[in-house]
Amino acid sequence: MRTVITETPAEAAAFIRNGGLVAFPTETVYGLGASVFDETAIKKIFEAKQRPDDNPLIVHIGELEQLRELGENVDAAMPLIRAFFPGPLTVVVKKAARVPLAATAGLDTIGVRMPSHHLAREFLRACGTPVAAPSANLSGRPSPTTWQAVLEDLDGRIDCILKGQATEIGLESTVVDCTADPPVILRPGAVSLEMLSKVVPGVRLASMDPLKPVKSPGTRHAHYKPRASVVLIDDSDEIPVTPEIAGYIGLEHPAVNLTLSKVCSSVEEYASSVFAFFRDCEAAGIQTIYCQTVATSGIGAGLMDRLRRAAS
Ligand code: TXA
Ligand code: MG
Protein backbone atom coordinates (compact mmCIF):
# COMPACT_ATOMS: atom_id res chain seq x y z
CA MET A 1 0.00 0.00 0.00
CA ARG A 2 1.25 3.48 -0.85
CA THR A 3 0.79 6.01 1.96
CA VAL A 4 -0.41 9.35 0.56
CA ILE A 5 0.86 12.44 2.39
CA THR A 6 -1.39 15.49 2.12
CA GLU A 7 -1.90 18.85 3.79
CA THR A 8 -5.55 19.01 2.71
CA PRO A 9 -8.15 17.83 5.28
CA ALA A 10 -10.77 17.15 2.58
CA GLU A 11 -8.41 14.86 0.67
CA ALA A 12 -7.61 12.93 3.86
CA ALA A 13 -11.29 12.70 4.84
CA ALA A 14 -12.15 11.04 1.50
CA PHE A 15 -10.04 8.04 2.56
CA ILE A 16 -12.07 7.73 5.79
CA ARG A 17 -15.36 7.82 3.87
CA ASN A 18 -14.02 5.01 1.66
CA GLY A 19 -13.14 2.77 4.59
CA GLY A 20 -9.45 3.71 4.79
CA LEU A 21 -7.01 4.63 7.56
CA VAL A 22 -5.74 8.21 8.00
CA ALA A 23 -3.21 9.58 10.48
CA PHE A 24 -4.00 13.16 11.52
CA PRO A 25 -2.58 15.73 13.95
CA THR A 26 -4.33 16.72 17.17
CA GLU A 27 -3.18 19.00 19.99
CA THR A 28 -1.98 15.93 21.97
CA VAL A 29 -0.38 13.42 19.56
CA TYR A 30 -1.09 12.20 16.00
CA GLY A 31 -4.05 9.78 15.81
CA LEU A 32 -4.73 6.91 13.39
CA GLY A 33 -8.36 7.24 12.34
CA ALA A 34 -11.09 5.13 10.78
CA SER A 35 -14.86 5.58 10.63
CA VAL A 36 -16.22 4.24 13.94
CA PHE A 37 -19.26 2.64 12.32
CA ASP A 38 -17.16 0.71 9.75
CA GLU A 39 -16.18 -2.50 11.50
CA THR A 40 -13.82 -3.60 8.71
CA ALA A 41 -11.95 -0.31 8.90
CA ILE A 42 -11.75 -0.56 12.71
CA LYS A 43 -10.15 -3.98 12.41
CA LYS A 44 -7.59 -2.50 10.00
CA ILE A 45 -6.48 -0.06 12.73
CA PHE A 46 -5.63 -2.98 15.03
CA GLU A 47 -3.71 -4.70 12.21
CA ALA A 48 -1.77 -1.63 11.10
CA LYS A 49 -0.68 -0.80 14.67
CA GLN A 50 -0.29 -4.45 15.75
CA ARG A 51 -2.48 -3.42 18.65
CA PRO A 52 -3.70 -6.03 21.17
CA ASP A 53 -7.44 -6.45 20.50
CA ASP A 54 -8.40 -5.93 24.16
CA ASN A 55 -7.38 -2.26 24.01
CA PRO A 56 -10.35 0.05 23.25
CA LEU A 57 -10.15 3.04 20.89
CA ILE A 58 -10.98 6.69 21.62
CA VAL A 59 -13.63 8.12 19.29
CA HIS A 60 -13.11 11.67 18.00
CA ILE A 61 -15.94 14.06 17.23
CA GLY A 62 -16.01 17.39 15.41
CA GLU A 63 -19.43 18.49 16.71
CA LEU A 64 -20.95 17.95 20.14
CA GLU A 65 -24.17 16.55 18.60
CA GLN A 66 -22.17 13.48 17.52
CA LEU A 67 -21.89 12.47 21.19
CA ARG A 68 -25.52 11.27 21.02
CA GLU A 69 -24.62 8.78 18.26
CA LEU A 70 -21.92 7.25 20.46
CA GLY A 71 -22.93 7.35 24.10
CA GLU A 72 -25.85 6.99 26.49
CA ASN A 73 -26.43 8.40 29.98
CA VAL A 74 -24.01 11.22 29.24
CA ASP A 75 -25.40 13.58 31.91
CA ALA A 76 -22.66 12.81 34.43
CA ALA A 77 -20.05 13.75 31.83
CA MET A 78 -21.67 17.05 30.85
CA PRO A 79 -19.91 19.32 33.39
CA LEU A 80 -16.50 18.07 32.19
CA ILE A 81 -17.55 18.32 28.56
CA ARG A 82 -18.73 21.91 29.05
CA ALA A 83 -15.49 22.83 30.80
CA PHE A 84 -12.92 21.05 28.63
CA PHE A 85 -14.32 20.27 25.14
CA PRO A 86 -12.81 20.88 22.69
CA GLY A 87 -9.46 19.94 24.21
CA PRO A 88 -7.19 17.20 25.55
CA LEU A 89 -9.84 15.33 27.58
CA THR A 90 -11.51 11.96 26.84
CA VAL A 91 -14.71 11.09 28.71
CA VAL A 92 -15.71 7.45 29.15
CA VAL A 93 -19.50 6.98 29.06
CA LYS A 94 -21.91 4.10 28.40
CA LYS A 95 -21.72 3.11 24.74
CA ALA A 96 -24.64 3.37 22.33
CA ALA A 97 -25.81 0.06 20.82
CA ARG A 98 -24.86 0.95 17.23
CA VAL A 99 -21.15 1.40 18.03
CA PRO A 100 -19.37 -1.82 16.99
CA LEU A 101 -17.83 -3.75 19.89
CA ALA A 102 -14.61 -3.96 17.86
CA ALA A 103 -14.06 -0.24 18.55
CA THR A 104 -14.50 -0.58 22.31
CA ALA A 105 -12.70 -3.93 22.57
CA GLY A 106 -15.90 -5.55 23.80
CA LEU A 107 -16.57 -3.01 26.57
CA ASP A 108 -20.03 -1.53 27.11
CA THR A 109 -18.41 1.89 27.56
CA ILE A 110 -16.81 4.27 25.06
CA GLY A 111 -14.14 6.97 25.27
CA VAL A 112 -15.07 10.18 23.39
CA ARG A 113 -13.03 13.28 22.76
CA MET A 114 -13.31 16.48 20.71
CA PRO A 115 -9.87 17.76 19.70
CA SER A 116 -9.23 21.51 19.61
CA HIS A 117 -6.57 21.36 16.86
CA HIS A 118 -7.75 23.34 13.80
CA LEU A 119 -6.66 20.71 11.23
CA ALA A 120 -8.20 17.88 13.27
CA ARG A 121 -11.50 19.75 13.45
CA GLU A 122 -11.55 20.53 9.71
CA PHE A 123 -10.72 16.90 9.00
CA LEU A 124 -13.41 15.55 11.36
CA ARG A 125 -16.04 17.85 9.86
CA ALA A 126 -15.10 16.69 6.36
CA CYS A 127 -15.34 13.03 7.47
CA GLY A 128 -18.94 13.61 8.53
CA THR A 129 -18.73 10.68 10.96
CA PRO A 130 -17.11 10.14 14.35
CA VAL A 131 -13.57 8.81 13.90
CA ALA A 132 -12.05 6.12 16.12
CA ALA A 133 -8.36 6.91 16.58
CA PRO A 134 -5.64 5.52 18.81
CA SER A 135 -2.23 7.17 18.72
CA ALA A 136 -0.63 6.68 15.27
CA ASN A 137 2.38 4.61 16.39
CA LEU A 138 3.13 0.89 16.28
CA SER A 139 1.77 -0.56 19.49
CA GLY A 140 4.18 -0.18 22.41
CA ARG A 141 6.32 2.51 20.71
CA PRO A 142 6.56 6.18 21.78
CA SER A 143 3.49 8.13 20.63
CA PRO A 144 4.02 10.21 17.46
CA THR A 145 4.22 13.97 17.89
CA THR A 146 5.32 14.68 14.29
CA TRP A 147 4.11 13.41 10.90
CA GLN A 148 7.61 12.03 10.33
CA ALA A 149 7.26 9.82 13.42
CA VAL A 150 3.99 8.47 11.98
CA LEU A 151 5.75 7.72 8.69
CA GLU A 152 8.59 5.96 10.53
CA ASP A 153 6.16 3.51 12.18
CA LEU A 154 3.34 3.18 9.64
CA ASP A 155 4.61 3.95 6.12
CA GLY A 156 2.99 1.48 3.69
CA ARG A 157 0.58 0.25 6.40
CA ILE A 158 -1.98 3.09 6.22
CA ASP A 159 -3.71 4.99 3.39
CA CYS A 160 -2.89 8.58 4.22
CA ILE A 161 -1.14 11.02 6.55
CA LEU A 162 -2.66 14.46 7.04
CA LYS A 163 0.51 16.46 7.51
CA GLY A 164 0.57 19.20 10.12
CA GLN A 165 3.02 20.76 12.57
CA ALA A 166 4.53 18.99 15.57
CA THR A 167 1.82 18.56 18.22
CA GLU A 168 1.66 21.15 20.96
CA ILE A 169 1.00 19.13 24.13
CA GLY A 170 2.88 15.95 23.23
CA LEU A 171 1.15 13.66 25.78
CA GLU A 172 -2.11 11.83 25.07
CA SER A 173 -5.40 13.12 26.44
CA THR A 174 -6.52 12.76 30.05
CA VAL A 175 -9.00 9.85 30.18
CA VAL A 176 -11.78 10.19 32.78
CA ASP A 177 -14.28 7.42 33.56
CA CYS A 178 -17.60 9.24 33.98
CA THR A 179 -19.52 6.01 34.65
CA ALA A 180 -17.96 6.04 38.14
CA ASP A 181 -19.28 8.40 40.80
CA PRO A 182 -17.26 10.49 41.48
CA PRO A 183 -15.42 10.21 38.14
CA VAL A 184 -12.00 8.50 38.05
CA ILE A 185 -8.92 9.51 36.04
CA LEU A 186 -7.79 6.43 34.10
CA ARG A 187 -4.89 8.18 32.35
CA PRO A 188 -3.43 11.53 33.49
CA GLY A 189 -2.74 14.21 30.86
CA ALA A 190 -2.79 17.94 30.19
CA VAL A 191 -6.21 18.38 31.81
CA SER A 192 -4.82 17.87 35.30
CA LEU A 193 -6.32 16.53 38.51
CA GLU A 194 -6.28 20.09 39.85
CA MET A 195 -8.25 21.38 36.83
CA LEU A 196 -10.74 18.50 36.97
CA SER A 197 -11.29 18.89 40.74
CA LYS A 198 -12.54 22.44 40.23
CA VAL A 199 -15.36 21.12 38.04
CA VAL A 200 -16.10 17.75 39.71
CA PRO A 201 -14.97 17.74 43.34
CA GLY A 202 -13.98 14.24 44.50
CA VAL A 203 -12.45 13.17 41.17
CA ARG A 204 -9.45 10.93 41.85
CA LEU A 205 -6.66 9.13 40.07
CA ALA A 206 -7.27 5.40 39.45
CA SER A 207 -5.00 3.08 41.35
CA MET A 208 -1.97 2.37 39.17
CA ASP A 209 -1.29 -0.83 41.15
CA PRO A 210 -0.26 -3.36 38.46
CA LEU A 211 -1.81 -6.25 40.44
CA LYS A 212 -5.29 -4.72 40.59
CA PRO A 213 -7.79 -5.18 37.75
CA VAL A 214 -7.81 -2.10 35.54
CA LYS A 215 -10.66 -0.24 33.96
CA SER A 216 -8.50 1.19 31.19
CA PRO A 217 -7.15 -1.94 29.50
CA GLY A 218 -4.59 0.00 27.50
CA THR A 219 -2.67 0.98 30.58
CA ARG A 220 -1.78 -2.70 31.16
CA HIS A 221 0.28 -3.13 27.99
CA ALA A 222 3.90 -2.11 27.42
CA HIS A 223 3.96 1.51 26.32
CA TYR A 224 6.06 4.38 25.05
CA LYS A 225 9.16 2.23 24.70
CA PRO A 226 12.02 3.42 22.52
CA ARG A 227 14.73 0.97 21.39
CA ALA A 228 16.94 2.12 24.27
CA SER A 229 16.58 1.64 27.98
CA VAL A 230 15.01 4.50 29.87
CA VAL A 231 16.45 5.24 33.32
CA LEU A 232 14.75 7.68 35.69
CA ILE A 233 16.95 9.93 37.84
CA ASP A 234 15.98 12.58 40.37
CA ASP A 235 19.10 14.69 39.82
CA SER A 236 21.30 15.06 36.79
CA ASP A 237 24.39 14.25 38.94
CA GLU A 238 23.17 10.62 39.06
CA ILE A 239 24.40 10.14 35.48
CA PRO A 240 27.62 8.06 35.51
CA VAL A 241 30.73 10.15 34.76
CA THR A 242 31.72 8.15 31.73
CA PRO A 243 28.40 7.08 30.33
CA GLU A 244 28.22 4.89 27.23
CA ILE A 245 26.47 6.42 24.25
CA ALA A 246 23.70 8.04 26.26
CA GLY A 247 21.00 10.68 26.17
CA TYR A 248 19.50 12.95 28.79
CA ILE A 249 16.27 14.94 29.02
CA GLY A 250 15.22 17.00 32.02
CA LEU A 251 14.95 20.42 33.58
CA GLU A 252 18.54 20.73 34.91
CA HIS A 253 21.72 21.05 32.89
CA PRO A 254 23.59 17.72 33.06
CA ALA A 255 27.09 17.87 34.57
CA VAL A 256 28.55 15.43 32.03
CA ASN A 257 28.77 15.52 28.25
CA LEU A 258 26.32 13.19 26.56
CA THR A 259 25.68 12.13 22.98
CA LEU A 260 22.32 13.92 23.01
CA SER A 261 20.83 16.07 25.73
CA LYS A 262 17.77 18.25 25.99
CA VAL A 263 17.32 20.77 28.78
CA CYS A 264 13.70 21.92 29.01
CA SER A 265 12.70 25.25 30.48
CA SER A 266 9.35 23.98 31.81
CA VAL A 267 7.48 20.75 32.54
CA GLU A 268 5.18 21.63 29.61
CA GLU A 269 8.16 21.79 27.23
CA TYR A 270 9.48 18.51 28.68
CA ALA A 271 6.09 16.82 28.08
CA SER A 272 5.84 18.12 24.53
CA SER A 273 9.34 17.01 23.54
CA VAL A 274 9.89 13.72 25.37
CA PHE A 275 8.51 11.31 22.74
CA ALA A 276 10.36 13.04 19.87
CA PHE A 277 13.52 12.98 22.02
CA PHE A 278 13.15 9.21 22.48
CA ARG A 279 12.99 8.80 18.70
CA ASP A 280 15.99 11.13 18.18
CA CYS A 281 17.97 8.99 20.64
CA GLU A 282 17.07 5.84 18.68
CA ALA A 283 18.23 7.46 15.45
CA ALA A 284 21.55 8.32 17.15
CA GLY A 285 22.02 4.70 18.26
CA ILE A 286 21.80 5.61 21.94
CA GLN A 287 21.52 2.71 24.41
CA THR A 288 20.49 4.50 27.60
CA ILE A 289 18.26 7.54 28.01
CA TYR A 290 18.40 9.28 31.41
CA CYS A 291 15.16 11.11 32.21
CA GLN A 292 14.92 13.50 35.13
CA THR A 293 11.82 13.03 37.28
CA VAL A 294 9.45 15.97 37.89
CA ALA A 295 6.86 16.87 40.56
CA THR A 296 3.49 15.20 39.92
CA SER A 297 1.42 18.39 39.89
CA GLY A 298 -0.33 19.70 36.78
CA ILE A 299 0.85 17.96 33.60
CA GLY A 300 3.75 16.55 35.69
CA ALA A 301 1.44 13.67 36.71
CA GLY A 302 0.92 12.72 33.06
CA LEU A 303 4.60 13.10 32.24
CA MET A 304 5.69 10.92 35.19
CA ASP A 305 3.10 8.29 34.24
CA ARG A 306 4.61 8.04 30.71
CA LEU A 307 8.21 8.10 31.98
CA ARG A 308 7.55 5.32 34.50
CA ARG A 309 5.93 3.15 31.84
CA ALA A 310 8.76 3.80 29.38
CA ALA A 311 11.27 2.81 32.11
CA SER A 312 9.44 -0.30 33.34
O1 TXA B 1 -4.77 12.20 22.99
C1 TXA B 1 -5.27 11.09 22.74
O2 TXA B 1 -6.10 10.55 23.46
C2 TXA B 1 -4.80 10.40 21.44
C3 TXA B 1 -5.23 11.26 20.26
C4 TXA B 1 -5.01 10.59 18.94
O3 TXA B 1 -6.55 11.67 20.44
N1 TXA B 1 -5.31 9.06 21.37
C5 TXA B 1 -4.83 8.06 22.16
O4 TXA B 1 -5.40 6.82 21.91
O5 TXA B 1 -3.97 8.23 22.98
P1 TXA B 1 -4.76 5.46 22.49
O6 TXA B 1 -5.53 4.37 21.84
O7 TXA B 1 -3.31 5.46 22.26
O8 TXA B 1 -5.12 5.45 23.98
C6 TXA B 1 -6.46 5.22 24.38
C7 TXA B 1 -6.52 5.00 25.86
C8 TXA B 1 -6.09 3.60 26.24
O9 TXA B 1 -5.37 3.64 27.45
C9 TXA B 1 -7.44 2.91 26.40
O10 TXA B 1 -7.37 1.79 27.25
C10 TXA B 1 -8.30 4.02 26.96
O11 TXA B 1 -7.87 5.18 26.30
N2 TXA B 1 -9.74 3.81 26.67
C11 TXA B 1 -10.37 3.96 25.49
N3 TXA B 1 -11.67 3.62 25.60
C12 TXA B 1 -11.87 3.25 26.88
C13 TXA B 1 -13.00 2.77 27.63
N4 TXA B 1 -14.19 2.59 27.07
N5 TXA B 1 -12.82 2.50 28.94
C14 TXA B 1 -11.62 2.67 29.52
N6 TXA B 1 -10.51 3.10 28.88
C15 TXA B 1 -10.63 3.38 27.57
MG1 MG C 1 -1.38 4.96 22.31
mmCIF file with all atom_site columns, C-alpha atoms in Angstrom, residues 153-265:
data_model
loop_
_atom_site.group_PDB
_atom_site.id
_atom_site.type_symbol
_atom_site.label_atom_id
_atom_site.label_alt_id
_atom_site.label_comp_id
_atom_site.label_asym_id
_atom_site.label_entity_id
_atom_site.label_seq_id
_atom_site.pdbx_PDB_ins_code
_atom_site.Cartn_x
_atom_site.Cartn_y
_atom_site.Cartn_z
_atom_site.occupancy
_atom_site.B_iso_or_equiv
_atom_site.pdbx_formal_charge
_atom_site.auth_seq_id
_atom_site.auth_comp_id
_atom_site.auth_asym_id
_atom_site.auth_atom_id
_atom_site.pdbx_PDB_model_num
ATOM 1   C CA . ASP A 1 153 ? 6.159   3.507  12.181 1.00 0.00 ? 153 ASP A CA 1
ATOM 2   C CA . LEU A 1 154 ? 3.338   3.184  9.639  1.00 0.00 ? 154 LEU A CA 1
ATOM 3   C CA . ASP A 1 155 ? 4.610   3.947  6.117  1.00 0.00 ? 155 ASP A CA 1
ATOM 4   C CA . GLY A 1 156 ? 2.985   1.481  3.693  1.00 0.00 ? 156 GLY A CA 1
ATOM 5   C CA . ARG A 1 157 ? 0.578   0.252  6.402  1.00 0.00 ? 157 ARG A CA 1
ATOM 6   C CA . ILE A 1 158 ? -1.981  3.087  6.218  1.00 0.00 ? 158 ILE A CA 1
ATOM 7   C CA . ASP A 1 159 ? -3.708  4.994  3.390  1.00 0.00 ? 159 ASP A CA 1
ATOM 8   C CA . CYS A 1 160 ? -2.893  8.584  4.220  1.00 0.00 ? 160 CYS A CA 1
ATOM 9   C CA . ILE A 1 161 ? -1.137  11.018 6.553  1.00 0.00 ? 161 ILE A CA 1
ATOM 10  C CA . LEU A 1 162 ? -2.663  14.460 7.037  1.00 0.00 ? 162 LEU A CA 1
ATOM 11  C CA . LYS A 1 163 ? 0.508   16.456 7.514  1.00 0.00 ? 163 LYS A CA 1
ATOM 12  C CA . GLY A 1 164 ? 0.566   19.204 10.119 1.00 0.00 ? 164 GLY A CA 1
ATOM 13  C CA . GLN A 1 165 ? 3.022   20.764 12.568 1.00 0.00 ? 165 GLN A CA 1
ATOM 14  C CA . ALA A 1 166 ? 4.534   18.992 15.575 1.00 0.00 ? 166 ALA A CA 1
ATOM 15  C CA . THR A 1 167 ? 1.821   18.561 18.218 1.00 0.00 ? 167 THR A CA 1
ATOM 16  C CA . GLU A 1 168 ? 1.664   21.154 20.963 1.00 0.00 ? 168 GLU A CA 1
ATOM 17  C CA . ILE A 1 169 ? 1.001   19.125 24.128 1.00 0.00 ? 169 ILE A CA 1
ATOM 18  C CA . GLY A 1 170 ? 2.877   15.950 23.233 1.00 0.00 ? 170 GLY A CA 1
ATOM 19  C CA . LEU A 1 171 ? 1.152   13.659 25.785 1.00 0.00 ? 171 LEU A CA 1
ATOM 20  C CA . GLU A 1 172 ? -2.109  11.827 25.066 1.00 0.00 ? 172 GLU A CA 1
ATOM 21  C CA . SER A 1 173 ? -5.401  13.125 26.436 1.00 0.00 ? 173 SER A CA 1
ATOM 22  C CA . THR A 1 174 ? -6.522  12.761 30.048 1.00 0.00 ? 174 THR A CA 1
ATOM 23  C CA . VAL A 1 175 ? -8.999  9.846  30.176 1.00 0.00 ? 175 VAL A CA 1
ATOM 24  C CA . VAL A 1 176 ? -11.783 10.185 32.783 1.00 0.00 ? 176 VAL A CA 1
ATOM 25  C CA . ASP A 1 177 ? -14.281 7.422  33.556 1.00 0.00 ? 177 ASP A CA 1
ATOM 26  C CA . CYS A 1 178 ? -17.598 9.235  33.982 1.00 0.00 ? 178 CYS A CA 1
ATOM 27  C CA . THR A 1 179 ? -19.524 6.007  34.652 1.00 0.00 ? 179 THR A CA 1
ATOM 28  C CA . ALA A 1 180 ? -17.961 6.038  38.143 1.00 0.00 ? 180 ALA A CA 1
ATOM 29  C CA . ASP A 1 181 ? -19.284 8.405  40.801 1.00 0.00 ? 181 ASP A CA 1
ATOM 30  C CA . PRO A 1 182 ? -17.265 10.489 41.477 1.00 0.00 ? 182 PRO A CA 1
ATOM 31  C CA . PRO A 1 183 ? -15.415 10.205 38.138 1.00 0.00 ? 183 PRO A CA 1
ATOM 32  C CA . VAL A 1 184 ? -12.003 8.496  38.048 1.00 0.00 ? 184 VAL A CA 1
ATOM 33  C CA . ILE A 1 185 ? -8.923  9.510  36.044 1.00 0.00 ? 185 ILE A CA 1
ATOM 34  C CA . LEU A 1 186 ? -7.785  6.427  34.102 1.00 0.00 ? 186 LEU A CA 1
ATOM 35  C CA . ARG A 1 187 ? -4.885  8.182  32.353 1.00 0.00 ? 187 ARG A CA 1
ATOM 36  C CA . PRO A 1 188 ? -3.430  11.533 33.488 1.00 0.00 ? 188 PRO A CA 1
ATOM 37  C CA . GLY A 1 189 ? -2.740  14.208 30.859 1.00 0.00 ? 189 GLY A CA 1
ATOM 38  C CA . ALA A 1 190 ? -2.788  17.945 30.186 1.00 0.00 ? 190 ALA A CA 1
ATOM 39  C CA . VAL A 1 191 ? -6.208  18.385 31.807 1.00 0.00 ? 191 VAL A CA 1
ATOM 40  C CA . SER A 1 192 ? -4.820  17.875 35.296 1.00 0.00 ? 192 SER A CA 1
ATOM 41  C CA . LEU A 1 193 ? -6.316  16.527 38.510 1.00 0.00 ? 193 LEU A CA 1
ATOM 42  C CA . GLU A 1 194 ? -6.275  20.089 39.853 1.00 0.00 ? 194 GLU A CA 1
ATOM 43  C CA . MET A 1 195 ? -8.249  21.383 36.834 1.00 0.00 ? 195 MET A CA 1
ATOM 44  C CA . LEU A 1 196 ? -10.744 18.497 36.968 1.00 0.00 ? 196 LEU A CA 1
ATOM 45  C CA . SER A 1 197 ? -11.290 18.893 40.735 1.00 0.00 ? 197 SER A CA 1
ATOM 46  C CA . LYS A 1 198 ? -12.543 22.438 40.235 1.00 0.00 ? 198 LYS A CA 1
ATOM 47  C CA . VAL A 1 199 ? -15.362 21.115 38.041 1.00 0.00 ? 199 VAL A CA 1
ATOM 48  C CA . VAL A 1 200 ? -16.103 17.747 39.710 1.00 0.00 ? 200 VAL A CA 1
ATOM 49  C CA . PRO A 1 201 ? -14.966 17.744 43.338 1.00 0.00 ? 201 PRO A CA 1
ATOM 50  C CA . GLY A 1 202 ? -13.980 14.240 44.496 1.00 0.00 ? 202 GLY A CA 1
ATOM 51  C CA . VAL A 1 203 ? -12.450 13.165 41.169 1.00 0.00 ? 203 VAL A CA 1
ATOM 52  C CA . ARG A 1 204 ? -9.453  10.935 41.853 1.00 0.00 ? 204 ARG A CA 1
ATOM 53  C CA . LEU A 1 205 ? -6.661  9.127  40.072 1.00 0.00 ? 205 LEU A CA 1
ATOM 54  C CA . ALA A 1 206 ? -7.273  5.402  39.451 1.00 0.00 ? 206 ALA A CA 1
ATOM 55  C CA . SER A 1 207 ? -4.996  3.080  41.352 1.00 0.00 ? 207 SER A CA 1
ATOM 56  C CA . MET A 1 208 ? -1.974  2.372  39.174 1.00 0.00 ? 208 MET A CA 1
ATOM 57  C CA . ASP A 1 209 ? -1.291  -0.833 41.147 1.00 0.00 ? 209 ASP A CA 1
ATOM 58  C CA . PRO A 1 210 ? -0.259  -3.359 38.458 1.00 0.00 ? 210 PRO A CA 1
ATOM 59  C CA . LEU A 1 211 ? -1.813  -6.249 40.440 1.00 0.00 ? 211 LEU A CA 1
ATOM 60  C CA . LYS A 1 212 ? -5.292  -4.721 40.592 1.00 0.00 ? 212 LYS A CA 1
ATOM 61  C CA . PRO A 1 213 ? -7.787  -5.184 37.750 1.00 0.00 ? 213 PRO A CA 1
ATOM 62  C CA . VAL A 1 214 ? -7.813  -2.099 35.537 1.00 0.00 ? 214 VAL A CA 1
ATOM 63  C CA . LYS A 1 215 ? -10.660 -0.242 33.958 1.00 0.00 ? 215 LYS A CA 1
ATOM 64  C CA . SER A 1 216 ? -8.505  1.192  31.190 1.00 0.00 ? 216 SER A CA 1
ATOM 65  C CA . PRO A 1 217 ? -7.150  -1.939 29.502 1.00 0.00 ? 217 PRO A CA 1
ATOM 66  C CA . GLY A 1 218 ? -4.588  0.004  27.496 1.00 0.00 ? 218 GLY A CA 1
ATOM 67  C CA . THR A 1 219 ? -2.665  0.978  30.582 1.00 0.00 ? 219 THR A CA 1
ATOM 68  C CA . ARG A 1 220 ? -1.776  -2.697 31.160 1.00 0.00 ? 220 ARG A CA 1
ATOM 69  C CA . HIS A 1 221 ? 0.283   -3.127 27.994 1.00 0.00 ? 221 HIS A CA 1
ATOM 70  C CA . ALA A 1 222 ? 3.900   -2.108 27.421 1.00 0.00 ? 222 ALA A CA 1
ATOM 71  C CA . HIS A 1 223 ? 3.962   1.505  26.315 1.00 0.00 ? 223 HIS A CA 1
ATOM 72  C CA . TYR A 1 224 ? 6.063   4.382  25.055 1.00 0.00 ? 224 TYR A CA 1
ATOM 73  C CA . LYS A 1 225 ? 9.156   2.235  24.702 1.00 0.00 ? 225 LYS A CA 1
ATOM 74  C CA . PRO A 1 226 ? 12.021  3.425  22.519 1.00 0.00 ? 226 PRO A CA 1
ATOM 75  C CA . ARG A 1 227 ? 14.726  0.969  21.391 1.00 0.00 ? 227 ARG A CA 1
ATOM 76  C CA . ALA A 1 228 ? 16.936  2.116  24.270 1.00 0.00 ? 228 ALA A CA 1
ATOM 77  C CA . SER A 1 229 ? 16.580  1.639  27.982 1.00 0.00 ? 229 SER A CA 1
ATOM 78  C CA . VAL A 1 230 ? 15.011  4.496  29.870 1.00 0.00 ? 230 VAL A CA 1
ATOM 79  C CA . VAL A 1 231 ? 16.451  5.245  33.316 1.00 0.00 ? 231 VAL A CA 1
ATOM 80  C CA . LEU A 1 232 ? 14.748  7.679  35.692 1.00 0.00 ? 232 LEU A CA 1
ATOM 81  C CA . ILE A 1 233 ? 16.949  9.930  37.836 1.00 0.00 ? 233 ILE A CA 1
ATOM 82  C CA . ASP A 1 234 ? 15.981  12.577 40.367 1.00 0.00 ? 234 ASP A CA 1
ATOM 83  C CA . ASP A 1 235 ? 19.103  14.685 39.819 1.00 0.00 ? 235 ASP A CA 1
ATOM 84  C CA . SER A 1 236 ? 21.303  15.060 36.792 1.00 0.00 ? 236 SER A CA 1
ATOM 85  C CA . ASP A 1 237 ? 24.392  14.246 38.935 1.00 0.00 ? 237 ASP A CA 1
ATOM 86  C CA . GLU A 1 238 ? 23.168  10.617 39.064 1.00 0.00 ? 238 GLU A CA 1
ATOM 87  C CA . ILE A 1 239 ? 24.398  10.136 35.477 1.00 0.00 ? 239 ILE A CA 1
ATOM 88  C CA . PRO A 1 240 ? 27.621  8.060  35.509 1.00 0.00 ? 240 PRO A CA 1
ATOM 89  C CA . VAL A 1 241 ? 30.730  10.153 34.759 1.00 0.00 ? 241 VAL A CA 1
ATOM 90  C CA . THR A 1 242 ? 31.721  8.148  31.726 1.00 0.00 ? 242 THR A CA 1
ATOM 91  C CA . PRO A 1 243 ? 28.398  7.077  30.335 1.00 0.00 ? 243 PRO A CA 1
ATOM 92  C CA . GLU A 1 244 ? 28.221  4.893  27.234 1.00 0.00 ? 244 GLU A CA 1
ATOM 93  C CA . ILE A 1 245 ? 26.470  6.421  24.248 1.00 0.00 ? 245 ILE A CA 1
ATOM 94  C CA . ALA A 1 246 ? 23.696  8.044  26.257 1.00 0.00 ? 246 ALA A CA 1
ATOM 95  C CA . GLY A 1 247 ? 21.002  10.679 26.170 1.00 0.00 ? 247 GLY A CA 1
ATOM 96  C CA . TYR A 1 248 ? 19.498  12.954 28.792 1.00 0.00 ? 248 TYR A CA 1
ATOM 97  C CA . ILE A 1 249 ? 16.271  14.935 29.021 1.00 0.00 ? 249 ILE A CA 1
ATOM 98  C CA . GLY A 1 250 ? 15.220  16.996 32.018 1.00 0.00 ? 250 GLY A CA 1
ATOM 99  C CA . LEU A 1 251 ? 14.951  20.415 33.577 1.00 0.00 ? 251 LEU A CA 1
ATOM 100 C CA . GLU A 1 252 ? 18.537  20.735 34.911 1.00 0.00 ? 252 GLU A CA 1
ATOM 101 C CA . HIS A 1 253 ? 21.721  21.053 32.888 1.00 0.00 ? 253 HIS A CA 1
ATOM 102 C CA . PRO A 1 254 ? 23.595  17.717 33.056 1.00 0.00 ? 254 PRO A CA 1
ATOM 103 C CA . ALA A 1 255 ? 27.086  17.875 34.570 1.00 0.00 ? 255 ALA A CA 1
ATOM 104 C CA . VAL A 1 256 ? 28.551  15.435 32.029 1.00 0.00 ? 256 VAL A CA 1
ATOM 105 C CA . ASN A 1 257 ? 28.767  15.524 28.248 1.00 0.00 ? 257 ASN A CA 1
ATOM 106 C CA . LEU A 1 258 ? 26.319  13.194 26.563 1.00 0.00 ? 258 LEU A CA 1
ATOM 107 C CA . THR A 1 259 ? 25.683  12.127 22.979 1.00 0.00 ? 259 THR A CA 1
ATOM 108 C CA . LEU A 1 260 ? 22.321  13.917 23.014 1.00 0.00 ? 260 LEU A CA 1
ATOM 109 C CA . SER A 1 261 ? 20.828  16.066 25.731 1.00 0.00 ? 261 SER A CA 1
ATOM 110 C CA . LYS A 1 262 ? 17.769  18.249 25.991 1.00 0.00 ? 262 LYS A CA 1
ATOM 111 C CA . VAL A 1 263 ? 17.319  20.765 28.779 1.00 0.00 ? 263 VAL A CA 1
ATOM 112 C CA . CYS A 1 264 ? 13.703  21.920 29.008 1.00 0.00 ? 264 CYS A CA 1
ATOM 113 C CA . SER A 1 265 ? 12.700  25.254 30.476 1.00 0.00 ? 265 SER A CA 1
#
